[in-house]
CSV table of C-alpha atoms in Angstrom, one decimal:
chain,number,residue,atom,x,y,z
Q,981,UNK,CA,4.9,-9.4,7.5
Q,982,UNK,CA,6.9,-8.4,10.7
Q,983,UNK,CA,7.2,-12.1,11.8
Q,984,UNK,CA,8.7,-13.1,8.4
Q,985,UNK,CA,11.2,-10.1,8.5
Q,986,UNK,CA,12.3,-11.1,12.0
Q,987,UNK,CA,13.3,-14.6,10.8
Q,988,UNK,CA,14.8,-13.6,7.5
Q,989,UNK,CA,17.8,-15.9,7.8
Q,990,UNK,CA,15.5,-18.8,7.3
Q,991,UNK,CA,14.8,-17.6,3.8
Q,992,UNK,CA,18.3,-16.5,3.0
Q,993,UNK,CA,20.3,-19.7,3.8
Q,994,UNK,CA,18.2,-22.5,5.3
Q,995,UNK,CA,19.9,-25.5,6.7
Q,996,UNK,CA,20.5,-27.5,9.9
Q,997,UNK,CA,21.8,-24.4,11.6
Q,998,UNK,CA,18.4,-22.9,11.1
Q,999,UNK,CA,16.6,-25.3,13.5
Q,1000,UNK,CA,16.7,-22.9,16.4
Q,1001,UNK,CA,15.4,-20.2,14.2
Q,1002,UNK,CA,12.7,-22.5,12.9
Q,1003,UNK,CA,11.7,-23.2,16.5
Q,1004,UNK,CA,11.5,-19.5,17.3
Q,1005,UNK,CA,9.4,-19.0,14.1
Q,1006,UNK,CA,7.1,-21.7,15.3
Q,1007,UNK,CA,6.7,-19.9,18.7
Q,1008,UNK,CA,6.0,-16.7,16.8
Q,1009,UNK,CA,3.4,-18.3,14.6
Q,1010,UNK,CA,1.7,-19.6,17.8
Q,1011,UNK,CA,1.8,-16.4,19.8
Q,1012,UNK,CA,0.7,-14.2,16.8
Q,1013,UNK,CA,-2.1,-16.6,15.7
Q,1014,UNK,CA,-0.6,-16.9,12.2
Q,1015,UNK,CA,-1.1,-20.7,11.8
Q,1016,UNK,CA,-3.8,-19.9,9.1
Q,1017,UNK,CA,-1.2,-17.9,7.1
Q,1018,UNK,CA,1.5,-20.6,7.5
Q,1019,UNK,CA,-1.0,-23.2,6.2
Q,1020,UNK,CA,-1.8,-21.1,3.1
Q,1021,UNK,CA,1.9,-20.4,2.5
Q,1022,UNK,CA,2.6,-24.1,2.4
Q,1023,UNK,CA,-0.3,-24.9,0.1
Q,1024,UNK,CA,0.6,-22.2,-2.4
Q,1025,UNK,CA,4.2,-23.2,-2.2
Q,1026,UNK,CA,3.4,-26.8,-3.0
Q,1027,UNK,CA,1.1,-25.9,-5.9
Q,1028,UNK,CA,3.8,-23.6,-7.4
Q,1029,UNK,CA,6.6,-26.1,-7.0
Q,1030,UNK,CA,4.5,-28.9,-8.4
Q,1031,UNK,CA,3.2,-26.8,-11.3
Q,1032,UNK,CA,-0.4,-27.1,-10.2
Q,1033,UNK,CA,-1.2,-23.5,-10.8
Q,1034,UNK,CA,-2.6,-23.0,-14.4
Q,1035,UNK,CA,0.1,-21.3,-16.5
Q,1036,UNK,CA,-2.4,-18.6,-17.6
Q,1037,UNK,CA,-2.8,-17.5,-14.0
Q,1038,UNK,CA,0.7,-16.2,-13.7
Q,1039,UNK,CA,1.3,-12.5,-14.3
Q,1040,UNK,CA,2.9,-11.9,-17.7
Q,1041,UNK,CA,5.7,-9.4,-18.4
Q,1042,UNK,CA,6.5,-7.6,-21.7
Q,1043,UNK,CA,9.9,-8.1,-23.3
Q,1044,UNK,CA,11.2,-4.8,-22.1
Q,1045,UNK,CA,14.4,-5.3,-20.0
Q,1046,UNK,CA,14.2,-3.4,-16.7
Q,1047,UNK,CA,16.9,-1.2,-15.1
Q,1048,UNK,CA,18.8,-3.4,-12.6
Q,1049,UNK,CA,19.5,-1.9,-9.3
Q,1050,UNK,CA,21.9,-3.9,-7.0
Q,1051,UNK,CA,24.1,-3.1,-4.0
Q,1052,UNK,CA,26.7,-1.2,-5.9
Q,1053,UNK,CA,24.6,0.6,-8.5
Q,1054,UNK,CA,22.8,3.9,-8.5
Q,1055,UNK,CA,19.8,4.9,-10.6
Q,1056,UNK,CA,20.7,7.2,-13.5
Q,1057,UNK,CA,19.1,10.6,-13.4
Q,1058,UNK,CA,17.0,9.8,-16.5
Q,1059,UNK,CA,16.1,6.7,-18.6
Q,1060,UNK,CA,13.4,5.4,-21.0
Q,1061,UNK,CA,11.0,2.8,-19.8
Q,1062,UNK,CA,9.3,2.4,-23.1
Q,1063,UNK,CA,8.9,4.5,-26.3
Q,1064,UNK,CA,6.1,6.4,-24.5
Q,1065,UNK,CA,7.3,6.7,-20.9
Q,1066,UNK,CA,10.4,8.5,-19.5
Q,1067,UNK,CA,11.8,8.6,-16.0
Q,1068,UNK,CA,13.6,11.7,-14.8
Q,1069,UNK,CA,14.9,12.9,-11.5
Q,1070,UNK,CA,12.4,15.1,-9.7
Q,1071,UNK,CA,13.3,18.7,-8.8
Q,1072,UNK,CA,12.3,18.1,-5.2
Q,1073,UNK,CA,12.8,15.1,-3.0
Q,1074,UNK,CA,9.2,14.5,-2.0
Q,1075,UNK,CA,8.6,12.0,0.8
Q,1076,UNK,CA,4.8,12.2,0.2
Q,1077,UNK,CA,3.0,14.0,-2.6
Q,1078,UNK,CA,-0.8,14.1,-2.5
Q,1079,UNK,CA,-2.1,15.0,-6.0
Q,1080,UNK,CA,-5.6,16.4,-6.0
Q,1081,UNK,CA,-5.4,18.5,-9.1
Q,1082,UNK,CA,-2.9,20.1,-11.5
Q,1083,UNK,CA,-3.0,23.3,-9.4
Q,1084,UNK,CA,-2.9,21.9,-5.9
Q,1085,UNK,CA,-0.6,19.3,-4.4
Q,1086,UNK,CA,0.6,18.9,-0.8
Q,1087,UNK,CA,3.0,16.7,1.1
Q,1088,UNK,CA,6.4,16.6,2.9
Q,1089,UNK,CA,10.0,16.3,1.9
Q,1090,UNK,CA,12.7,13.8,2.9
Q,1091,UNK,CA,14.7,16.8,4.1
Q,1092,UNK,CA,11.8,18.1,6.2
Q,1093,UNK,CA,9.4,15.4,7.3
Q,1094,UNK,CA,7.6,17.7,9.8
Q,1095,UNK,CA,6.8,20.4,7.3
Q,1096,UNK,CA,3.7,20.5,5.1
Q,1097,UNK,CA,4.5,21.9,1.7
Q,1098,UNK,CA,2.1,23.1,-1.0
Q,1099,UNK,CA,2.8,22.9,-4.7
Q,1100,UNK,CA,0.8,24.4,-7.6
Q,1101,UNK,CA,3.0,23.1,-10.5
Q,1102,UNK,CA,2.8,19.3,-10.1
Q,1103,UNK,CA,5.5,19.1,-7.5
Q,1104,UNK,CA,8.2,21.1,-9.3
Q,1105,UNK,CA,8.4,23.7,-6.6
Q,1106,UNK,CA,6.8,24.0,-3.1
Q,1107,UNK,CA,6.1,26.5,-0.3
Q,1108,UNK,CA,6.1,25.6,3.4
Q,1109,UNK,CA,2.7,26.2,4.9
Q,1110,UNK,CA,2.7,24.5,8.3
Q,1111,UNK,CA,5.2,22.8,10.6
Q,1112,UNK,CA,4.2,20.0,13.0
Q,1113,UNK,CA,6.1,19.1,16.2
Q,1114,UNK,CA,6.5,15.5,14.9
Q,1115,UNK,CA,7.1,13.9,11.5
Q,1116,UNK,CA,4.2,13.6,9.1
Q,1117,UNK,CA,3.2,9.9,8.7
Q,1118,UNK,CA,0.3,10.2,6.2
Q,1119,UNK,CA,-1.8,12.9,4.4
Q,1120,UNK,CA,-5.3,12.9,2.9
Q,1121,UNK,CA,-7.1,15.7,1.0
Q,1122,UNK,CA,-10.9,15.6,0.8
Q,1123,UNK,CA,-13.0,16.7,-2.2
Q,1124,UNK,CA,-13.7,20.0,-0.4
Q,1125,UNK,CA,-10.0,20.6,-0.1
Q,1126,UNK,CA,-9.7,19.9,3.7
Q,1127,UNK,CA,-6.3,18.6,4.5
Q,1128,UNK,CA,-5.9,15.7,7.0
Q,1129,UNK,CA,-2.5,14.8,8.5
Q,1130,UNK,CA,-1.5,11.9,10.8
Q,1131,UNK,CA,1.4,12.8,13.1
Q,1132,UNK,CA,2.4,11.4,16.5
Q,1133,UNK,CA,-0.7,9.2,16.6
Q,1134,UNK,CA,-3.1,12.1,16.1
Q,1135,UNK,CA,-5.3,13.2,13.2
Q,1136,UNK,CA,-5.3,16.9,12.5
Q,1137,UNK,CA,-7.5,18.8,10.1
Q,1138,UNK,CA,-7.1,22.0,8.1
Q,1139,UNK,CA,-10.0,23.8,6.5
Q,1140,UNK,CA,-7.8,26.5,5.0
Q,1141,UNK,CA,-5.6,24.4,2.7
Q,1142,UNK,CA,-2.9,23.7,5.2
Q,1143,UNK,CA,-2.4,27.1,6.8
Q,1144,UNK,CA,-3.7,26.0,10.2
Q,1145,UNK,CA,-4.6,22.7,11.9
Q,1146,UNK,CA,-6.9,21.4,14.6
Q,1147,UNK,CA,-6.6,18.0,16.3
Q,1148,UNK,CA,-9.8,16.1,15.6
Q,1149,UNK,CA,-8.9,12.5,16.6
Q,1150,UNK,CA,-6.4,10.7,18.9
Q,1151,UNK,CA,-5.6,7.2,17.6
Q,1152,UNK,CA,-4.9,4.3,20.0
Q,1153,UNK,CA,-1.0,4.7,20.0
Q,1154,UNK,CA,1.6,7.4,19.2
Q,1155,UNK,CA,2.8,5.0,16.4
Q,1156,UNK,CA,-0.6,4.8,14.7
Q,1157,UNK,CA,-1.5,6.3,11.4
Q,1158,UNK,CA,-3.3,5.3,8.2
Q,1159,UNK,CA,-1.5,3.7,5.2
Q,1160,UNK,CA,-0.9,6.3,2.5
Q,1161,UNK,CA,-3.1,6.0,-0.5
Q,1162,UNK,CA,-5.1,3.1,1.0
Q,1163,UNK,CA,-6.1,3.7,4.6
Q,1164,UNK,CA,-8.4,6.8,4.4
Q,1165,UNK,CA,-11.2,7.4,2.0
Q,1166,UNK,CA,-14.2,9.6,1.2
Q,1167,UNK,CA,-17.7,8.7,0.2
Q,1168,UNK,CA,-19.7,10.7,-2.5
Q,1169,UNK,CA,-21.7,12.4,0.3
Q,1170,UNK,CA,-18.6,13.6,2.1
Q,1171,UNK,CA,-18.4,11.0,4.9
Q,1172,UNK,CA,-14.9,9.9,5.7
Q,1173,UNK,CA,-13.4,6.7,7.0
Q,1174,UNK,CA,-10.0,5.7,8.4
Q,1175,UNK,CA,-8.4,2.3,9.1
Q,1176,UNK,CA,-5.9,2.4,11.9
Q,1177,UNK,CA,-2.4,1.0,11.1
Q,1178,UNK,CA,0.7,0.6,13.2
Q,1179,UNK,CA,3.1,-2.0,14.6
Q,1180,UNK,CA,3.4,-2.0,18.4
Q,1181,UNK,CA,4.8,-5.1,20.2
Q,1182,UNK,CA,4.3,-6.0,23.8
Q,1183,UNK,CA,6.3,-9.1,24.8
Q,1184,UNK,CA,4.6,-12.0,22.9
Q,1185,UNK,CA,1.7,-10.1,21.4
Q,1186,UNK,CA,0.8,-7.1,19.3
Q,1187,UNK,CA,-1.1,-4.1,20.6
Q,1188,UNK,CA,-4.4,-4.3,18.8
Q,1189,UNK,CA,-4.9,-1.3,16.6
Q,1190,UNK,CA,-7.6,-2.7,14.4
Q,1191,UNK,CA,-10.1,0.2,14.8
Q,1192,UNK,CA,-12.2,1.9,12.1
Q,1193,UNK,CA,-13.1,5.6,12.5
Q,1194,UNK,CA,-15.8,7.4,10.5
Q,1195,UNK,CA,-17.0,10.9,10.3
Q,1196,UNK,CA,-20.3,12.3,9.1
Q,1197,UNK,CA,-19.4,16.0,9.4
Q,1198,UNK,CA,-16.4,16.2,7.1
Q,1199,UNK,CA,-13.9,15.2,9.7
Q,1200,UNK,CA,-14.8,17.6,12.5
Q,1201,UNK,CA,-15.8,14.7,14.8
Q,1202,UNK,CA,-15.2,10.9,14.6
Q,1203,UNK,CA,-16.9,7.7,15.8
Q,1204,UNK,CA,-14.9,4.6,16.6
Q,1205,UNK,CA,-15.7,1.0,15.8
Q,1206,UNK,CA,-13.9,-2.1,17.2
Q,1207,UNK,CA,-16.0,-4.7,15.3
Q,1208,UNK,CA,-12.8,-6.1,13.7
Q,1209,UNK,CA,-11.3,-6.6,17.1
Q,1210,UNK,CA,-14.5,-8.3,18.3
Q,1211,UNK,CA,-14.2,-10.5,15.2
Q,1212,UNK,CA,-10.8,-11.7,16.3
Q,1213,UNK,CA,-8.4,-9.5,14.3
Q,1214,UNK,CA,-5.3,-9.0,16.3
Q,1215,UNK,CA,-3.2,-6.2,14.9
Q,1216,UNK,CA,-4.3,-3.4,12.4
Q,1217,UNK,CA,-6.2,-2.3,9.3
Q,1218,UNK,CA,-4.5,-2.4,6.0
Q,1219,UNK,CA,-7.0,-0.8,3.7
Q,1220,UNK,CA,-10.3,1.1,3.7
Q,1221,UNK,CA,-11.2,2.5,0.3
Q,1222,UNK,CA,-14.2,3.6,-1.7
Q,1223,UNK,CA,-14.7,2.0,-5.1
Q,1224,UNK,CA,-16.3,4.4,-7.6
Q,1225,UNK,CA,-16.9,1.6,-10.1
Q,1226,UNK,CA,-18.8,-0.6,-7.6
Q,1227,UNK,CA,-20.2,2.3,-5.4
Q,1228,UNK,CA,-19.0,0.2,-2.5
Q,1229,UNK,CA,-16.4,0.2,0.3
Q,1230,UNK,CA,-13.5,-2.3,0.6
Q,1231,UNK,CA,-11.9,-3.1,3.9
Q,1232,UNK,CA,-9.0,-5.4,4.7
Q,1233,UNK,CA,-7.4,-6.4,8.0
Q,1234,UNK,CA,-4.1,-7.9,9.2
Q,1235,UNK,CA,-2.2,-9.7,10.7
Q,1236,UNK,CA,-3.6,-13.0,11.8
Q,1237,UNK,CA,-6.8,-13.4,9.7
Q,1238,UNK,CA,-6.2,-11.2,6.6
Q,1239,UNK,CA,-9.8,-10.8,5.6
Q,1240,UNK,CA,-11.5,-8.7,3.0
Q,1241,UNK,CA,-14.8,-7.0,3.6
Q,1242,UNK,CA,-17.3,-5.2,1.3
Q,1243,UNK,CA,-19.9,-2.7,2.2
Q,1244,UNK,CA,-22.3,-2.3,-0.8
Q,1245,UNK,CA,-24.9,-0.2,0.9
Q,1246,UNK,CA,-22.5,2.4,2.4
Q,1247,UNK,CA,-24.4,2.1,5.7
Q,1248,UNK,CA,-23.6,0.7,9.2
Q,1249,UNK,CA,-20.0,1.7,8.7
Q,1250,UNK,CA,-19.0,0.4,12.1
Q,1251,UNK,CA,-20.8,-3.0,12.1
Q,1252,UNK,CA,-20.7,-6.4,10.3
Q,1253,UNK,CA,-23.6,-7.0,8.0
Q,1254,UNK,CA,-27.1,-7.5,9.5
Q,1255,UNK,CA,-30.0,-9.5,8.3
Q,1256,UNK,CA,-31.0,-6.6,6.0
Q,1257,UNK,CA,-27.6,-6.6,4.2
Q,1258,UNK,CA,-26.5,-3.3,5.7
Q,1259,UNK,CA,-22.8,-3.2,6.9
Q,1260,UNK,CA,-19.7,-5.1,6.2
Q,1261,UNK,CA,-19.8,-8.5,4.4
Q,1262,UNK,CA,-16.8,-10.8,4.7
Q,1263,UNK,CA,-15.8,-12.0,1.3
Q,1264,UNK,CA,-13.3,-14.7,2.2
Q,1265,UNK,CA,-14.3,-17.3,4.8
Q,1266,UNK,CA,-10.8,-18.8,5.1
Q,1267,UNK,CA,-7.2,-17.4,4.8
Q,1268,UNK,CA,-6.5,-19.5,1.8
Q,1269,UNK,CA,-9.3,-17.8,-0.2
Q,1270,UNK,CA,-7.1,-14.6,0.1
Q,1271,UNK,CA,-7.7,-11.3,1.7
Q,1272,UNK,CA,-5.8,-8.8,3.9
Q,1273,UNK,CA,-4.9,-6.8,0.7
Q,1274,UNK,CA,-2.3,-4.1,1.2
Q,1275,UNK,CA,-3.1,-1.9,-1.8
Q,1276,UNK,CA,-6.0,-1.1,-4.2
Q,1277,UNK,CA,-6.5,0.8,-7.4
Q,1278,UNK,CA,-9.3,1.2,-10.0
Q,1279,UNK,CA,-8.9,1.3,-13.8
Q,1280,UNK,CA,-11.2,0.8,-16.8
Q,1281,UNK,CA,-14.1,-0.6,-14.7
Q,1282,UNK,CA,-12.0,-3.0,-12.8
Q,1283,UNK,CA,-10.8,-3.0,-9.1
Q,1284,UNK,CA,-7.3,-4.3,-8.5
Q,1285,UNK,CA,-6.1,-5.5,-5.1
Q,1286,UNK,CA,-2.5,-6.4,-4.1
Q,1287,UNK,CA,-1.6,-9.1,-1.6
Q,1288,UNK,CA,0.6,-9.0,1.5
Q,1289,UNK,CA,2.3,-12.3,1.8
Q,1290,UNK,CA,5.9,-11.5,2.6
Q,1291,UNK,CA,8.0,-14.6,2.0
Q,1292,UNK,CA,5.0,-16.5,0.5
Q,1293,UNK,CA,3.2,-16.4,-2.8
Q,1294,UNK,CA,1.8,-13.1,-3.8
Q,1295,UNK,CA,-1.1,-12.1,-6.1
Q,1296,UNK,CA,-2.7,-9.2,-7.9
Q,1297,UNK,CA,-6.5,-9.9,-7.7
Q,1298,UNK,CA,-9.1,-8.0,-9.7
Q,1299,UNK,CA,-12.9,-7.8,-9.9
Q,1300,UNK,CA,-15.6,-6.0,-11.9
Q,1301,UNK,CA,-18.5,-6.9,-9.5
Q,1302,UNK,CA,-17.1,-7.6,-6.0
Q,1303,UNK,CA,-18.3,-11.2,-6.4
Q,1304,UNK,CA,-16.0,-12.9,-8.9
Q,1305,UNK,CA,-12.3,-12.4,-8.5
Q,1306,UNK,CA,-9.6,-13.1,-11.1
Q,1307,UNK,CA,-6.1,-13.7,-9.7
Q,1308,UNK,CA,-2.7,-13.2,-11.2
Q,1309,UNK,CA,0.2,-15.0,-9.5
Q,1310,UNK,CA,3.4,-13.0,-9.2
Q,1311,UNK,CA,6.1,-15.2,-10.9
Q,1312,UNK,CA,9.6,-15.8,-9.6
Q,1313,UNK,CA,11.9,-14.1,-8.8
Q,1314,UNK,CA,9.3,-11.6,-7.5
Q,1315,UNK,CA,6.8,-14.1,-6.1
Q,1316,UNK,CA,7.7,-13.5,-2.4
Q,1317,UNK,CA,7.4,-9.7,-2.7
Q,1318,UNK,CA,4.1,-8.1,-1.4
Q,1319,UNK,CA,2.3,-5.6,-3.6
Q,1320,UNK,CA,3.0,-2.6,-1.4
Q,1321,UNK,CA,1.1,0.1,-3.4
Q,1322,UNK,CA,-0.6,0.8,-6.7
Q,1323,UNK,CA,-1.5,4.0,-8.6
Q,1324,UNK,CA,-3.1,4.9,-11.9
Q,1325,UNK,CA,-1.8,7.4,-14.5
Q,1326,UNK,CA,-3.3,9.1,-17.6
Q,1327,UNK,CA,-0.8,9.9,-20.4
Q,1328,UNK,CA,-0.8,13.0,-22.5
Q,1329,UNK,CA,-2.5,11.0,-25.3
Q,1330,UNK,CA,-5.3,9.8,-23.0
Q,1331,UNK,CA,-4.1,6.3,-22.4
Q,1332,UNK,CA,-4.2,4.8,-18.9
Q,1333,UNK,CA,-1.6,3.0,-16.9
Q,1334,UNK,CA,-1.6,1.0,-13.6
Q,1335,UNK,CA,1.6,1.2,-11.6
Q,1336,UNK,CA,2.6,-1.1,-8.8
Q,1337,UNK,CA,5.6,-1.7,-6.5
Q,1338,UNK,CA,6.6,-5.2,-5.2
Q,1339,UNK,CA,9.0,-5.0,-2.3
Q,1340,UNK,CA,10.8,-7.8,-0.3
Q,1341,UNK,CA,13.5,-6.9,2.3
Q,1342,UNK,CA,14.3,-10.3,3.7
Q,1343,UNK,CA,16.5,-11.9,1.0
Q,1344,UNK,CA,18.5,-10.9,-2.1
Q,1345,UNK,CA,17.4,-14.0,-4.0
Q,1346,UNK,CA,13.8,-12.7,-4.1
Q,1347,UNK,CA,13.8,-9.6,-6.3
Q,1348,UNK,CA,11.8,-6.5,-5.8
Q,1349,UNK,CA,10.1,-4.6,-8.7
Q,1350,UNK,CA,8.6,-1.3,-9.9
Q,1351,UNK,CA,6.3,-2.1,-12.8
Q,1352,UNK,CA,3.3,-0.7,-14.8
Q,1353,UNK,CA,0.6,-2.0,-17.1
Q,1354,UNK,CA,-0.7,-0.1,-20.1
Q,1355,UNK,CA,-3.4,-2.7,-21.1
Q,1356,UNK,CA,-5.5,-3.0,-18.0
Q,1357,UNK,CA,-3.3,-5.5,-16.1
Q,1358,UNK,CA,-3.1,-8.1,-18.9
Q,1359,UNK,CA,0.7,-7.6,-19.3
Q,1360,UNK,CA,3.2,-5.7,-17.2
Q,1361,UNK,CA,6.3,-3.7,-18.1
Q,1362,UNK,CA,9.2,-3.9,-15.6
Q,1363,UNK,CA,10.7,-0.5,-14.8
Q,1364,UNK,CA,13.3,-1.2,-12.1
Q,1365,UNK,CA,14.3,-4.6,-10.8
Q,1366,UNK,CA,16.2,-4.2,-7.5
Q,1367,UNK,CA,17.7,-5.9,-4.4
Q,1368,UNK,CA,15.3,-5.1,-1.6
Q,1369,UNK,CA,17.9,-5.8,1.1
Q,1370,UNK,CA,19.9,-2.7,-0.2
Q,1371,UNK,CA,17.2,-0.5,-1.8
Q,1372,UNK,CA,13.6,0.3,-1.3
Q,1373,UNK,CA,11.3,1.9,-3.9
Q,1374,UNK,CA,8.2,3.7,-2.6
Q,1375,UNK,CA,5.4,5.3,-4.6
Q,1376,UNK,CA,5.5,8.9,-3.4
Q,1377,UNK,CA,2.4,10.1,-5.3
Q,1378,UNK,CA,-1.0,9.4,-3.8
Q,1379,UNK,CA,-4.4,10.0,-5.3
Q,1380,UNK,CA,-7.7,8.1,-5.8
Q,1381,UNK,CA,-7.8,9.6,-9.3
Q,1382,UNK,CA,-5.7,9.3,-12.4
Q,1383,UNK,CA,-2.6,11.4,-12.2
Q,1384,UNK,CA,-0.3,12.8,-14.9
Q,1385,UNK,CA,3.0,11.9,-13.3
Q,1386,UNK,CA,4.1,9.1,-10.9
Q,1387,UNK,CA,6.6,10.2,-8.4
Q,1388,UNK,CA,8.6,7.4,-6.7
Q,1389,UNK,CA,11.5,7.4,-4.2
Q,1390,UNK,CA,14.6,5.1,-4.3
Q,1391,UNK,CA,15.9,4.7,-0.7
Q,1392,UNK,CA,19.4,3.2,-0.6
Q,1393,UNK,CA,21.0,1.9,2.6
Q,1394,UNK,CA,24.7,2.6,3.0
Q,1395,UNK,CA,26.0,1.5,6.4
Q,1396,UNK,CA,23.8,3.2,9.0
Q,1397,UNK,CA,22.9,6.0,6.5
Q,1398,UNK,CA,20.0,6.2,4.0
Q,1399,UNK,CA,20.2,8.1,0.7
Q,1400,UNK,CA,16.9,9.2,-0.9
Q,1401,UNK,CA,16.4,10.1,-4.5
Q,1402,UNK,CA,13.0,10.9,-6.0
Q,1403,UNK,CA,12.0,10.4,-9.7
Q,1404,UNK,CA,9.0,11.1,-11.8
Q,1405,UNK,CA,7.6,8.9,-14.6
Q,1406,UNK,CA,5.7,10.9,-17.3
Q,1407,UNK,CA,4.9,10.8,-21.0
Q,1408,UNK,CA,8.0,11.1,-23.1
Q,1409,UNK,CA,8.3,14.3,-25.0
Q,1410,UNK,CA,8.9,13.4,-28.7
């Protein structure tokens, strides 16, 4: 993703003047070992342009017209998405909001990225419980209520709901953390896993952060595995997440190989699969078979995975058994936008929704999108269609469970300044 962003002018206005940039991109592909990804990009591009993808494989949208957010527009404080879903400006500008139950949420604010705040009313109000010396990068709450915070490349644990913290793990760089909502998970027996993420550049190569950490004592101590690095992964871990439906663990890596792994036995958490089937099984043998997913959610017996092919062709892939995968191709003008995050919501009437954000910051011609599906991913309703070079939408809410409200932030660039507004999507009151 970073290599594509660095050479964004190639995607904005390609031409003869782009030849030096093309040469530099070629060097970048060589040094970062991304030739596999380039090959896949070209094959997908040709299939799309020549109409070789079956029409029924493209993701389908409803007729609802989305709110358009461009360079000179601001989001209204409230608007209807559909007859059943309303969006309103949130009372607090949450930067992260971990929703474990209706009576306990925690996170940090855009105005105070170093403070951990606790809410007991679904994020409407909050109280400061703890202040860190550096900004909070990600947060996770275990089933026992232990709070884990990544800050300054360290993992800290609280066993008293955020009143005090102890450092339990040092990651491999001060810029390391786990991806919110996707990079830390808990097994039914209380074991915890983390996939290390970060972007650290040293001249022509990345610092390799592709470590897995796992704990068997509820996060008090941690063991480290470098099996992904030994397998040739060159950068970081995107996703490690437990699937309740499959009783299995998913793991994805980036940047050069973009693989997807499955651990069905929930054993040998730091090793590839052995002859007895314990450990991590690689599901894709080539890059073109797709992997390296950036986001994951579960709904109605199906696991959904979102791709990370900035500037290429993106997909939402789903499975009910971890063996057969159904793919939906993101259509233009959103096709080049990775699926950054996904969440599930339960409405007041008991219906379920799958929310996703597609974001592309390299060119205005490729649109970015906040969307949701109320029929298990068969069709999607577009909520906000926006220019990703001027705005960014992030899902602020994080939870492995169905939540009542989806909080999201709209971050707008104005010169060298950034303006943040937070909204919540909930069931419309009739």
